[in-house]
PDB file of C-alpha atoms and ligand atoms in Angstrom:
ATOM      1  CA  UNK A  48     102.084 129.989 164.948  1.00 77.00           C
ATOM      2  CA  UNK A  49      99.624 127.270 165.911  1.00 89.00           C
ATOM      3  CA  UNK A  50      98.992 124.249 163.449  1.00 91.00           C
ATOM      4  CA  UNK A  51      96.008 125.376 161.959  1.00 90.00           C
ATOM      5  CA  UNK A  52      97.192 128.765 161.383  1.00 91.00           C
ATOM      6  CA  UNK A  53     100.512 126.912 159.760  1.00 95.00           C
ATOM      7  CA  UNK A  54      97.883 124.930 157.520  1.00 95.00           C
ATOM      8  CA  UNK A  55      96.408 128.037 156.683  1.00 94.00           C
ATOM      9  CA  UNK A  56      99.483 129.672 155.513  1.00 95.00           C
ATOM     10  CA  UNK A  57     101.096 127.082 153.349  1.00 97.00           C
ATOM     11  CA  UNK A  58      97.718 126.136 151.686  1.00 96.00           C
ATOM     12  CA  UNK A  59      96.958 130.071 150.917  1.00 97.00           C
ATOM     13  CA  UNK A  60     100.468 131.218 150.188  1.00 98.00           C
ATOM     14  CA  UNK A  61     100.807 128.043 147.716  1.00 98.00           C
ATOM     15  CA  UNK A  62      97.351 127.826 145.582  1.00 98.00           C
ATOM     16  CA  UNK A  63      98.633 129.824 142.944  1.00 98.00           C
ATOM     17  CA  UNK A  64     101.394 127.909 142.126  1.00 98.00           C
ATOM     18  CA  UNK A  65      99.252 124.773 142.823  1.00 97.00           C
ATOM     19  CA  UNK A  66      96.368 125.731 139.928  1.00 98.00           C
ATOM     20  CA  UNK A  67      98.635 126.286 137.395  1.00 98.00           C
ATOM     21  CA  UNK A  68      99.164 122.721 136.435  1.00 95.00           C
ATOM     22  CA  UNK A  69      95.620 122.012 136.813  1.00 94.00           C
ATOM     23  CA  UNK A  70      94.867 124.743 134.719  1.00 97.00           C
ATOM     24  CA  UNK A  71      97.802 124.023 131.959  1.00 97.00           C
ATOM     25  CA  UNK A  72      96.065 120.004 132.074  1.00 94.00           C
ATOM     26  CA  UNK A  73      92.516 121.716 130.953  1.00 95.00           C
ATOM     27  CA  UNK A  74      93.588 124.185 128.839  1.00 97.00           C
ATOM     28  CA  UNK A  75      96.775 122.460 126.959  1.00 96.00           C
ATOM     29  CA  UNK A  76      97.354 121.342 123.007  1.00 95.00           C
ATOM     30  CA  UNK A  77      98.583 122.910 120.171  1.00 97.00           C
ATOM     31  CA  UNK A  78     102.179 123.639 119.017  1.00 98.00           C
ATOM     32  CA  UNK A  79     104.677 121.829 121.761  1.00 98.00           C
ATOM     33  CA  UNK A  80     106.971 124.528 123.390  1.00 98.00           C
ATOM     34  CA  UNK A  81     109.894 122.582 121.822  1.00 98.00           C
ATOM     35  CA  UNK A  82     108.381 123.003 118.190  1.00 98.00           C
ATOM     36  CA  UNK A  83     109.392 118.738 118.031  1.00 97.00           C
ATOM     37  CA  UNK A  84     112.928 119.327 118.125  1.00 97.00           C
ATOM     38  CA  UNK A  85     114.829 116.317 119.306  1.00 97.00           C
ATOM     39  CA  UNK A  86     118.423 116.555 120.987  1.00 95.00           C
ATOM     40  CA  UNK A  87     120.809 113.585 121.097  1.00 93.00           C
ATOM     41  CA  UNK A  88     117.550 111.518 119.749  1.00 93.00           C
ATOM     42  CA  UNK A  89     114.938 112.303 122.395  1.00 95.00           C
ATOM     43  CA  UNK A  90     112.733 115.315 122.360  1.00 97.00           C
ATOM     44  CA  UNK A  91     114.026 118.521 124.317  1.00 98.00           C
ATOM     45  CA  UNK A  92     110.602 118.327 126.136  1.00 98.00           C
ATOM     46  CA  UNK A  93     107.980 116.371 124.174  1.00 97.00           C
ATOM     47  CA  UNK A  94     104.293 117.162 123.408  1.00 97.00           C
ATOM     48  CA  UNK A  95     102.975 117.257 126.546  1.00 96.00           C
ATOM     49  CA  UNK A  96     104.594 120.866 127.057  1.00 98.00           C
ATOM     50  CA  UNK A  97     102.658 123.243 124.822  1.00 98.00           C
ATOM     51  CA  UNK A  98     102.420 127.129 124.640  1.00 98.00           C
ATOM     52  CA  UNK A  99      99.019 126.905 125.442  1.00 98.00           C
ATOM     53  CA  UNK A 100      98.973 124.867 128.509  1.00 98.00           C
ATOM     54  CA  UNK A 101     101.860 127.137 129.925  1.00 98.00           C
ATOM     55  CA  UNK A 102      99.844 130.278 128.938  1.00 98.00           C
ATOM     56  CA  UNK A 103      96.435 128.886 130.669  1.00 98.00           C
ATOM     57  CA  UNK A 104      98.677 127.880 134.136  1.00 98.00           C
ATOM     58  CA  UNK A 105     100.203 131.144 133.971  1.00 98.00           C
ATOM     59  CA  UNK A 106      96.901 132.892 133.838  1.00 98.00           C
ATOM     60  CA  UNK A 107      94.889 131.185 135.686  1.00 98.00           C
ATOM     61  CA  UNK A 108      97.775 131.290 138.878  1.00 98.00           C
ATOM     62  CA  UNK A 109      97.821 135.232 138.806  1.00 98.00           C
ATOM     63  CA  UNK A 110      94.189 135.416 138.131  1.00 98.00           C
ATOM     64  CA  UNK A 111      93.366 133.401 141.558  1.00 98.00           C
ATOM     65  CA  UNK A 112      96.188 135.275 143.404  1.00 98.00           C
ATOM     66  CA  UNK A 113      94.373 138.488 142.370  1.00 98.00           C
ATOM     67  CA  UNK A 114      91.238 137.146 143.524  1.00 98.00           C
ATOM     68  CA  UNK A 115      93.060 135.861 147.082  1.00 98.00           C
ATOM     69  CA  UNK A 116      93.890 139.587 147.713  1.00 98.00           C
ATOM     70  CA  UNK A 117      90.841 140.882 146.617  1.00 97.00           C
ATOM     71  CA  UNK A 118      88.600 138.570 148.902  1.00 96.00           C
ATOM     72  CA  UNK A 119      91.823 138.904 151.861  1.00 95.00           C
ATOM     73  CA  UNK A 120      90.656 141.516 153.735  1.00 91.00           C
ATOM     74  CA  UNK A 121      87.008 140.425 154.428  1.00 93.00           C
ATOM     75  CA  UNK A 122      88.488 136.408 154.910  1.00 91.00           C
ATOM     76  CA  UNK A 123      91.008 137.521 157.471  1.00 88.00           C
ATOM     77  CA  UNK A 124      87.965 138.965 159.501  1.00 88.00           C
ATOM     78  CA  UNK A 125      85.277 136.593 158.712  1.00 90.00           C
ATOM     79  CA  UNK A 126      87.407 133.452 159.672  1.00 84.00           C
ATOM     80  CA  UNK A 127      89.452 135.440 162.357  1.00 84.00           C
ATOM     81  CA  UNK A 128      92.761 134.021 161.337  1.00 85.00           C
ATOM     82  CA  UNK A 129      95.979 135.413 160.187  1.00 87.00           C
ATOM     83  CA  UNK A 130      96.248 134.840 156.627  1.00 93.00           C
ATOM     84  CA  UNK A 131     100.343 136.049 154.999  1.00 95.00           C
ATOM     85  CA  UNK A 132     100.445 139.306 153.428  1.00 96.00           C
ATOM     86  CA  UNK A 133      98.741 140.293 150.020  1.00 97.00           C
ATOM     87  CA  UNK A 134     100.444 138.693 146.674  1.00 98.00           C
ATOM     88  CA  UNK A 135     102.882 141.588 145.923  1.00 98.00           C
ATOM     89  CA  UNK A 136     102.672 142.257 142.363  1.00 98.00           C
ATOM     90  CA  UNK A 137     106.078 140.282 141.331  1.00 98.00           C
ATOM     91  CA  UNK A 138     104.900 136.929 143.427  1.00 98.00           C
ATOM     92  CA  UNK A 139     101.534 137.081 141.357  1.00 98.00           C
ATOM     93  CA  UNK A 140     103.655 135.974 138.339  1.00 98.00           C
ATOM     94  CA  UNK A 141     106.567 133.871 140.138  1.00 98.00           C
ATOM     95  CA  UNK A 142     104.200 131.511 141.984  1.00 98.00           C
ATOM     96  CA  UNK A 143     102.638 130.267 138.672  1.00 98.00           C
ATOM     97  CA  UNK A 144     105.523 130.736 136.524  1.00 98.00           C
ATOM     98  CA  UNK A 145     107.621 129.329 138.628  1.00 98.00           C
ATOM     99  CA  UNK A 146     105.096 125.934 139.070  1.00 98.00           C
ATOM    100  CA  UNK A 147     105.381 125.671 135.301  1.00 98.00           C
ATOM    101  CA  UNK A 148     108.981 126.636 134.846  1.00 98.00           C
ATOM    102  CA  UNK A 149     109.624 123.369 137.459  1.00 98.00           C
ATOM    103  CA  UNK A 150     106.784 120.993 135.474  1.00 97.00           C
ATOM    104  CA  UNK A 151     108.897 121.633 132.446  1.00 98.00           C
ATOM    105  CA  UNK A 152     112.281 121.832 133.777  1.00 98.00           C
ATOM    106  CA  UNK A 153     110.965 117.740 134.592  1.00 97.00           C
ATOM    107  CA  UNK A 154     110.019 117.350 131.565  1.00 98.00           C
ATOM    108  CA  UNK A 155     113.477 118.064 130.113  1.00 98.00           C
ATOM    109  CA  UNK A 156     115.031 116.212 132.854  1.00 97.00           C
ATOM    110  CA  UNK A 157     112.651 113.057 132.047  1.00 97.00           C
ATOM    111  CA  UNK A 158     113.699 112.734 128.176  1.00 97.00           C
ATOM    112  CA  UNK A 159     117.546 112.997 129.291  1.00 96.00           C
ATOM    113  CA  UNK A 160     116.835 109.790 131.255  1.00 95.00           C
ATOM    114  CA  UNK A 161     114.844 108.184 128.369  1.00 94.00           C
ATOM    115  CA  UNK A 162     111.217 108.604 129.688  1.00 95.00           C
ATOM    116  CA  UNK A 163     108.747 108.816 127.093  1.00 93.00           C
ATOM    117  CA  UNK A 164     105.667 111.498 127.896  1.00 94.00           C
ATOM    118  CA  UNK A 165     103.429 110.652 130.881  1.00 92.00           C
ATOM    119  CA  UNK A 166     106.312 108.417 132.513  1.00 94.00           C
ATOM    120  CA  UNK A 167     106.225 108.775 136.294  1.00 93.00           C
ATOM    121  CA  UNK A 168     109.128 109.875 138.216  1.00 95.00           C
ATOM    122  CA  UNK A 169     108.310 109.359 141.264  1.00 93.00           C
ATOM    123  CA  UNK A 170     109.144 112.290 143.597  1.00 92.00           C
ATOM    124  CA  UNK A 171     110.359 114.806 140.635  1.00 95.00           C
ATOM    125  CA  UNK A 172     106.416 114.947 139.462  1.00 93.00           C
ATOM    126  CA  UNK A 173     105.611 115.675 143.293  1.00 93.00           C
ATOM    127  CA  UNK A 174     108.084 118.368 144.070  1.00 93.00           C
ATOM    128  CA  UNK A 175     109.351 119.931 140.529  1.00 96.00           C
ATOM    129  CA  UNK A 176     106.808 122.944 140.752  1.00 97.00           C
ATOM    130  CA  UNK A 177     107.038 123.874 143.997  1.00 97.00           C
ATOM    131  CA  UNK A 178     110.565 123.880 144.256  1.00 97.00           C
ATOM    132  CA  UNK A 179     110.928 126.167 141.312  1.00 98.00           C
ATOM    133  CA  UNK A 180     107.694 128.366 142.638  1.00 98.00           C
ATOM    134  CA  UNK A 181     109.352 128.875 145.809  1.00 98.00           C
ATOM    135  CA  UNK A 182     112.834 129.794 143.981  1.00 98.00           C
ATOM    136  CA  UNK A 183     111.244 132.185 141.676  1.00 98.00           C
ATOM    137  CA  UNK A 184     109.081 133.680 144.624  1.00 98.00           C
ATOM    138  CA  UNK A 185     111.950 134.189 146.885  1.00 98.00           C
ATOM    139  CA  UNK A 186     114.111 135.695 143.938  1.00 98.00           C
ATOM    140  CA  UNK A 187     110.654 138.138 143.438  1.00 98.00           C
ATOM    141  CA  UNK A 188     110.259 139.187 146.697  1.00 98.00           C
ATOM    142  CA  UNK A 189     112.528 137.814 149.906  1.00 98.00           C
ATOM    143  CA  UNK A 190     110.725 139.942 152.429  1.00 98.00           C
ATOM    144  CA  UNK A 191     107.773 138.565 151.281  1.00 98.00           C
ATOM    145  CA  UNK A 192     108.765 135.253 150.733  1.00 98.00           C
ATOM    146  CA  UNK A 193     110.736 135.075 154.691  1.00 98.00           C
ATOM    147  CA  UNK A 194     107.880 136.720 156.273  1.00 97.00           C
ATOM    148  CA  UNK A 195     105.651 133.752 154.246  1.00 97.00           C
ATOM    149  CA  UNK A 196     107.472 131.333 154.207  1.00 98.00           C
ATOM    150  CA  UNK A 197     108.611 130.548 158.129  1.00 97.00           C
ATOM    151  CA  UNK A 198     110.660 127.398 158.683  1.00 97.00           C
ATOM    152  CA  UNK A 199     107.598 125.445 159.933  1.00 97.00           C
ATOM    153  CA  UNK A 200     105.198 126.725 157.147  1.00 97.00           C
ATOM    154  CA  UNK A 201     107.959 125.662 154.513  1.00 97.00           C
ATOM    155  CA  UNK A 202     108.318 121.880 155.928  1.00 97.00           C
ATOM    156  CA  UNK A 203     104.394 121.933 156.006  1.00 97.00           C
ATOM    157  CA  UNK A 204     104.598 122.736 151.793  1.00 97.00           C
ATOM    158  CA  UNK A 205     107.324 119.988 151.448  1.00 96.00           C
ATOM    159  CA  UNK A 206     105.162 118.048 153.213  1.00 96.00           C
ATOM    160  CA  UNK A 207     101.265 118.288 152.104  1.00 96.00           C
ATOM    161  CA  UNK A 208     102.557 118.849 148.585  1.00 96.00           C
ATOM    162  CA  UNK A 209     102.771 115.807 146.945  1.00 95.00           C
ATOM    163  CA  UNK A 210      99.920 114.274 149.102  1.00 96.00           C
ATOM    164  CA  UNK A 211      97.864 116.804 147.473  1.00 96.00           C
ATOM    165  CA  UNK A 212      99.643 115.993 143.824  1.00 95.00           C
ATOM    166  CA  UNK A 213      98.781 112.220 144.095  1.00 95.00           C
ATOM    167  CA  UNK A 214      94.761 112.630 145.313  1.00 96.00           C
ATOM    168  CA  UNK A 215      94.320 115.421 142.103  1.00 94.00           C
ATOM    169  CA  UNK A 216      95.868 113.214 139.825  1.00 93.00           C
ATOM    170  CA  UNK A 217      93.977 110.393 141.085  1.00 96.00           C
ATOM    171  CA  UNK A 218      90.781 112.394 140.602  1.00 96.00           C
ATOM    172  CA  UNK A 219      91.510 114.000 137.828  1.00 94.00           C
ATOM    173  CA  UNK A 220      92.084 110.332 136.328  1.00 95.00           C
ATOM    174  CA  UNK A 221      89.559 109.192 137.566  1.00 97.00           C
ATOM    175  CA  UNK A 222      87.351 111.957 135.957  1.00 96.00           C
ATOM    176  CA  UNK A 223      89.112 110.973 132.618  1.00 95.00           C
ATOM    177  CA  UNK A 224      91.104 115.118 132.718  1.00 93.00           C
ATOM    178  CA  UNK A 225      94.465 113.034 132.324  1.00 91.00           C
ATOM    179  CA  UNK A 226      95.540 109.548 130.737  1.00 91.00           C
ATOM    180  CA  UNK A 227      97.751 108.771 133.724  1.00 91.00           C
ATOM    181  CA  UNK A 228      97.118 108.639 137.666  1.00 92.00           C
ATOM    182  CA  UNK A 229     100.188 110.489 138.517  1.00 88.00           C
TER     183      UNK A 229
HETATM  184  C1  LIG B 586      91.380 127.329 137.723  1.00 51.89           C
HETATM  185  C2  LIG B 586      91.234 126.055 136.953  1.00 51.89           C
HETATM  186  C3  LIG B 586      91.199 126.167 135.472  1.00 51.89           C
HETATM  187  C4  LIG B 586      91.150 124.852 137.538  1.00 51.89           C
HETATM  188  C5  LIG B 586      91.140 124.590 138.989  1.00 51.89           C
HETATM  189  C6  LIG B 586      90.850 123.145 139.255  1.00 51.89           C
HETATM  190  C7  LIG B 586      91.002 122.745 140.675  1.00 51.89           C
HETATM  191  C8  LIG B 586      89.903 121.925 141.269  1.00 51.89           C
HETATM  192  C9  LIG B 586      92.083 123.079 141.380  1.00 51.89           C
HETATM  193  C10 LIG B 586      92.412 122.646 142.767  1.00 51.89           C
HETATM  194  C11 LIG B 586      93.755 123.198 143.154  1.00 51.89           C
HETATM  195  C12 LIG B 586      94.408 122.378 144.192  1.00 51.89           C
HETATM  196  C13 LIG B 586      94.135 122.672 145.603  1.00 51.89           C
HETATM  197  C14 LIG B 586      95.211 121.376 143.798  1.00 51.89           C
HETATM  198  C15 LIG B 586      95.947 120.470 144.684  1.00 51.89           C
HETATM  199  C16 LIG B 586      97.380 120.816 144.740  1.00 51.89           C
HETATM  200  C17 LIG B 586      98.299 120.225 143.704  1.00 51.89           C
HETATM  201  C18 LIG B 586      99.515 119.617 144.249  1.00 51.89           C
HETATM  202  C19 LIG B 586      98.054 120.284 142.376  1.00 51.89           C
HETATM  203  C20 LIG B 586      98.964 119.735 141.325  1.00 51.89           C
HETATM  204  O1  LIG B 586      98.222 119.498 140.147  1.00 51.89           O
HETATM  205  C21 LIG B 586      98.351 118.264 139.567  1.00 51.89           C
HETATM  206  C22 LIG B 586      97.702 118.300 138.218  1.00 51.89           C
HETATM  207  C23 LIG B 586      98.640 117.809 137.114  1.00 51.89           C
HETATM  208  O2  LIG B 586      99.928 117.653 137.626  1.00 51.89           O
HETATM  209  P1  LIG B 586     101.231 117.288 136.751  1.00 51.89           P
HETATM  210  O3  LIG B 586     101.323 118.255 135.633  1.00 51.89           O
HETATM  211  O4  LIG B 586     102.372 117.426 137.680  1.00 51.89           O
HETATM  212  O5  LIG B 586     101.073 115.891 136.299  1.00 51.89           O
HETATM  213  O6  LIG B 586      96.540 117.543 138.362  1.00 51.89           O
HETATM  214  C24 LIG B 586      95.544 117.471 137.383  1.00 51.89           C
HETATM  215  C25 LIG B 586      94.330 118.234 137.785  1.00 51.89           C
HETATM  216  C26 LIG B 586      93.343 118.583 136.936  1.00 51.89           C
HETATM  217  C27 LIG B 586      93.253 118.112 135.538  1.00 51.89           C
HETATM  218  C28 LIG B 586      92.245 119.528 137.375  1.00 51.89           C
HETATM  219  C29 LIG B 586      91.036 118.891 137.916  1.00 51.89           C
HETATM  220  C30 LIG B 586      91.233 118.461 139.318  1.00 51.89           C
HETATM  221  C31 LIG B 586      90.290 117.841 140.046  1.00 51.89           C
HETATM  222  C32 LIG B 586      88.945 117.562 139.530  1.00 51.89           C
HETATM  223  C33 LIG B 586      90.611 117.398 141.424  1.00 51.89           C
HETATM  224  C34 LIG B 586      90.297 118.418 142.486  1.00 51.89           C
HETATM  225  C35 LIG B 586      91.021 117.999 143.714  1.00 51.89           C
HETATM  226  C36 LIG B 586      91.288 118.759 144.777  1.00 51.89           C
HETATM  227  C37 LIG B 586      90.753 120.140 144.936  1.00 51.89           C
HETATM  228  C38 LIG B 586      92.169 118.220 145.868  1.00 51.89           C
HETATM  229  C39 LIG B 586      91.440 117.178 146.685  1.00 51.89           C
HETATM  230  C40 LIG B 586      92.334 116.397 147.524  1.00 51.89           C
HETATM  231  C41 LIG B 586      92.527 116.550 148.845  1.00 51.89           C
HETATM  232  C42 LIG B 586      93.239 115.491 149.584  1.00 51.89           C
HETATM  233  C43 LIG B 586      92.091 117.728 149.595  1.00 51.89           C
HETATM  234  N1  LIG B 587     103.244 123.397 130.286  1.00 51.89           N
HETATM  235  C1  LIG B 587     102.271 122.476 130.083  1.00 51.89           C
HETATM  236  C2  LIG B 587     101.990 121.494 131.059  1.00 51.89           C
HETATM  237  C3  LIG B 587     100.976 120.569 130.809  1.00 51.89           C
HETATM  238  N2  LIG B 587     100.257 120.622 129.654  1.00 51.89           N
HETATM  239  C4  LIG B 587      99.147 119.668 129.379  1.00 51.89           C
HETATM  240  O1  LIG B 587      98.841 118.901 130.545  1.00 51.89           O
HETATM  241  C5  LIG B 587      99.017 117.491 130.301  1.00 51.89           C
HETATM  242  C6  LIG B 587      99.527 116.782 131.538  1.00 51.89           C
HETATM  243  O2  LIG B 587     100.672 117.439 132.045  1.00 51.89           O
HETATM  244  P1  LIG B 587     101.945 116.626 132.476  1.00 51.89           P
HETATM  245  O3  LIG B 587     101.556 115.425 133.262  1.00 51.89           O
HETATM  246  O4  LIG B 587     102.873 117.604 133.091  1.00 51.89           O
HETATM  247  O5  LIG B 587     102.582 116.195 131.058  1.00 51.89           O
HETATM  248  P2  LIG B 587     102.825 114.770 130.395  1.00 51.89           P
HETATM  249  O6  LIG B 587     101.931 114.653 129.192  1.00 51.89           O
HETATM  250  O7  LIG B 587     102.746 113.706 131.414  1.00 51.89           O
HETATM  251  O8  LIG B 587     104.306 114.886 129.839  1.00 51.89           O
HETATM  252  P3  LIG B 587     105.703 114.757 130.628  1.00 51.89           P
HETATM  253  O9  LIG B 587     106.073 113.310 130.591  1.00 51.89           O
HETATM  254  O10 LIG B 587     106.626 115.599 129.830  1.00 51.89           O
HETATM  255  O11 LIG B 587     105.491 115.279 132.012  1.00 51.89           O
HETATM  256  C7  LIG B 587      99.955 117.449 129.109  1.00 51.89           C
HETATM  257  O12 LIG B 587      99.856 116.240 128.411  1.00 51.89           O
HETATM  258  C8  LIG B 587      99.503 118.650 128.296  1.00 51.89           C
HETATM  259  O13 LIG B 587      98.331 118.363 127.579  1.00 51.89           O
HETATM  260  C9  LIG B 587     100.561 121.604 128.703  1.00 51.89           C
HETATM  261  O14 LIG B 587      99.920 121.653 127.657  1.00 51.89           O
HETATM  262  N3  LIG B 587     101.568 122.505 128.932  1.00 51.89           N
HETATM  263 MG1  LIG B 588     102.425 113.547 133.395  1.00 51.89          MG
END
């Protein structure tokens, strides 16, 4: 595969799991997923994890991969490149559940080490969701996810990833969508 089409890959193959936390950021509030229950002290997740927010992400991930393989067939020819296979069904849900599985699976990790909510930490925030999106995709559907996910296109993920995390944060900030810049 040549770099571009690598690009093209990663970026395709990985917006679903990449709107979801965009998505749980605009549509989140309401009761906290934890219900305020504290363990040793600290909260098990904190308020910044809420039904809603997971329930927007969740949505608006499947809707967009829905959309991607609607609009596939008529991008693959337009643009002449080779885009990865439809969504199957089973990676329409794992890409954005598994983005906000790994948010909050940080989230937990961050009150065990005393963070209060919106506390950076550094690298976690960068990588937690698309770690866990890649997990959950690969448990879904490992023909999928190998024929996808080649070694190159994989380092490319690990690699644009959190660039992409720190300039939406920073814009989204900037924007006044979050309280934080990370
Ligand atoms: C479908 C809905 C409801 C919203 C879509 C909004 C949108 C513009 C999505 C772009 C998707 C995308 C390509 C994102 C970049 C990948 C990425 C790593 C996203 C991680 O999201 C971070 C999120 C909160 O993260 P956290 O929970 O871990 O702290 O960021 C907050 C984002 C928002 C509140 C949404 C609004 C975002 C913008 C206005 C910025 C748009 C920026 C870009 C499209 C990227 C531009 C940057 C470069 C270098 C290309
Ligand atoms: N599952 C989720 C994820 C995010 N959000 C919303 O998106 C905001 C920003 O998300 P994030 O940065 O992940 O949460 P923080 O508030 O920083 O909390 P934490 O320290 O636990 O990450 C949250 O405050 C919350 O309003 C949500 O409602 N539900
Ligand atoms: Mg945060």
């Amino acid at each position: 595969m040549d770099i571009v089409a690598v690009l093209v890959t990663a970026f395709w193959a990985m917006l679903p799991a990449y709107v979801p936390n965009n998505a749980a950021v605009l549509t989140g509030g309401g009761p906290p997923i934890d219900g305020g229950r504290t363990w040793n002290g600290e909260r098990i997740l904190g308020d910044g994890k809420t039904w809603r927010g997971t329930g927007g992400g969740i949505a608006a991930g499947a809707i967009l991969a829905l959309l991607l393989n609607a609009v596939h067939p008529t991008l693959q020819d337009v643009l002449a490149v080779q885009l990865p296979a439809p969504f199957p069904p089973a990676v329409v849900l794992a890409l954005p559940t598994g983005a906000l599985l790994g948010d909050i699976t940080a989230s937990f990790l961050k009150r065990r080490t005393g963070r209060e909510r919106g506390a950076a930490f550094p690298g976690l925030d960068q990588l937690d969701f698309v770690v866990m999106a890649l997990v959950l995709t690969a448990v879904a559907d490992w023909g999928w996810f190998t024929a996808t996910f080649t070694p190159e296109v994989l380092a490319t993920v690990l690699l644009i990833t959190p660039l992409l995390h720190v300039s939406t944060n920073v814009i989204a900030y900037k924007l006044s969508l979050k309280s934080e810049p990370w």
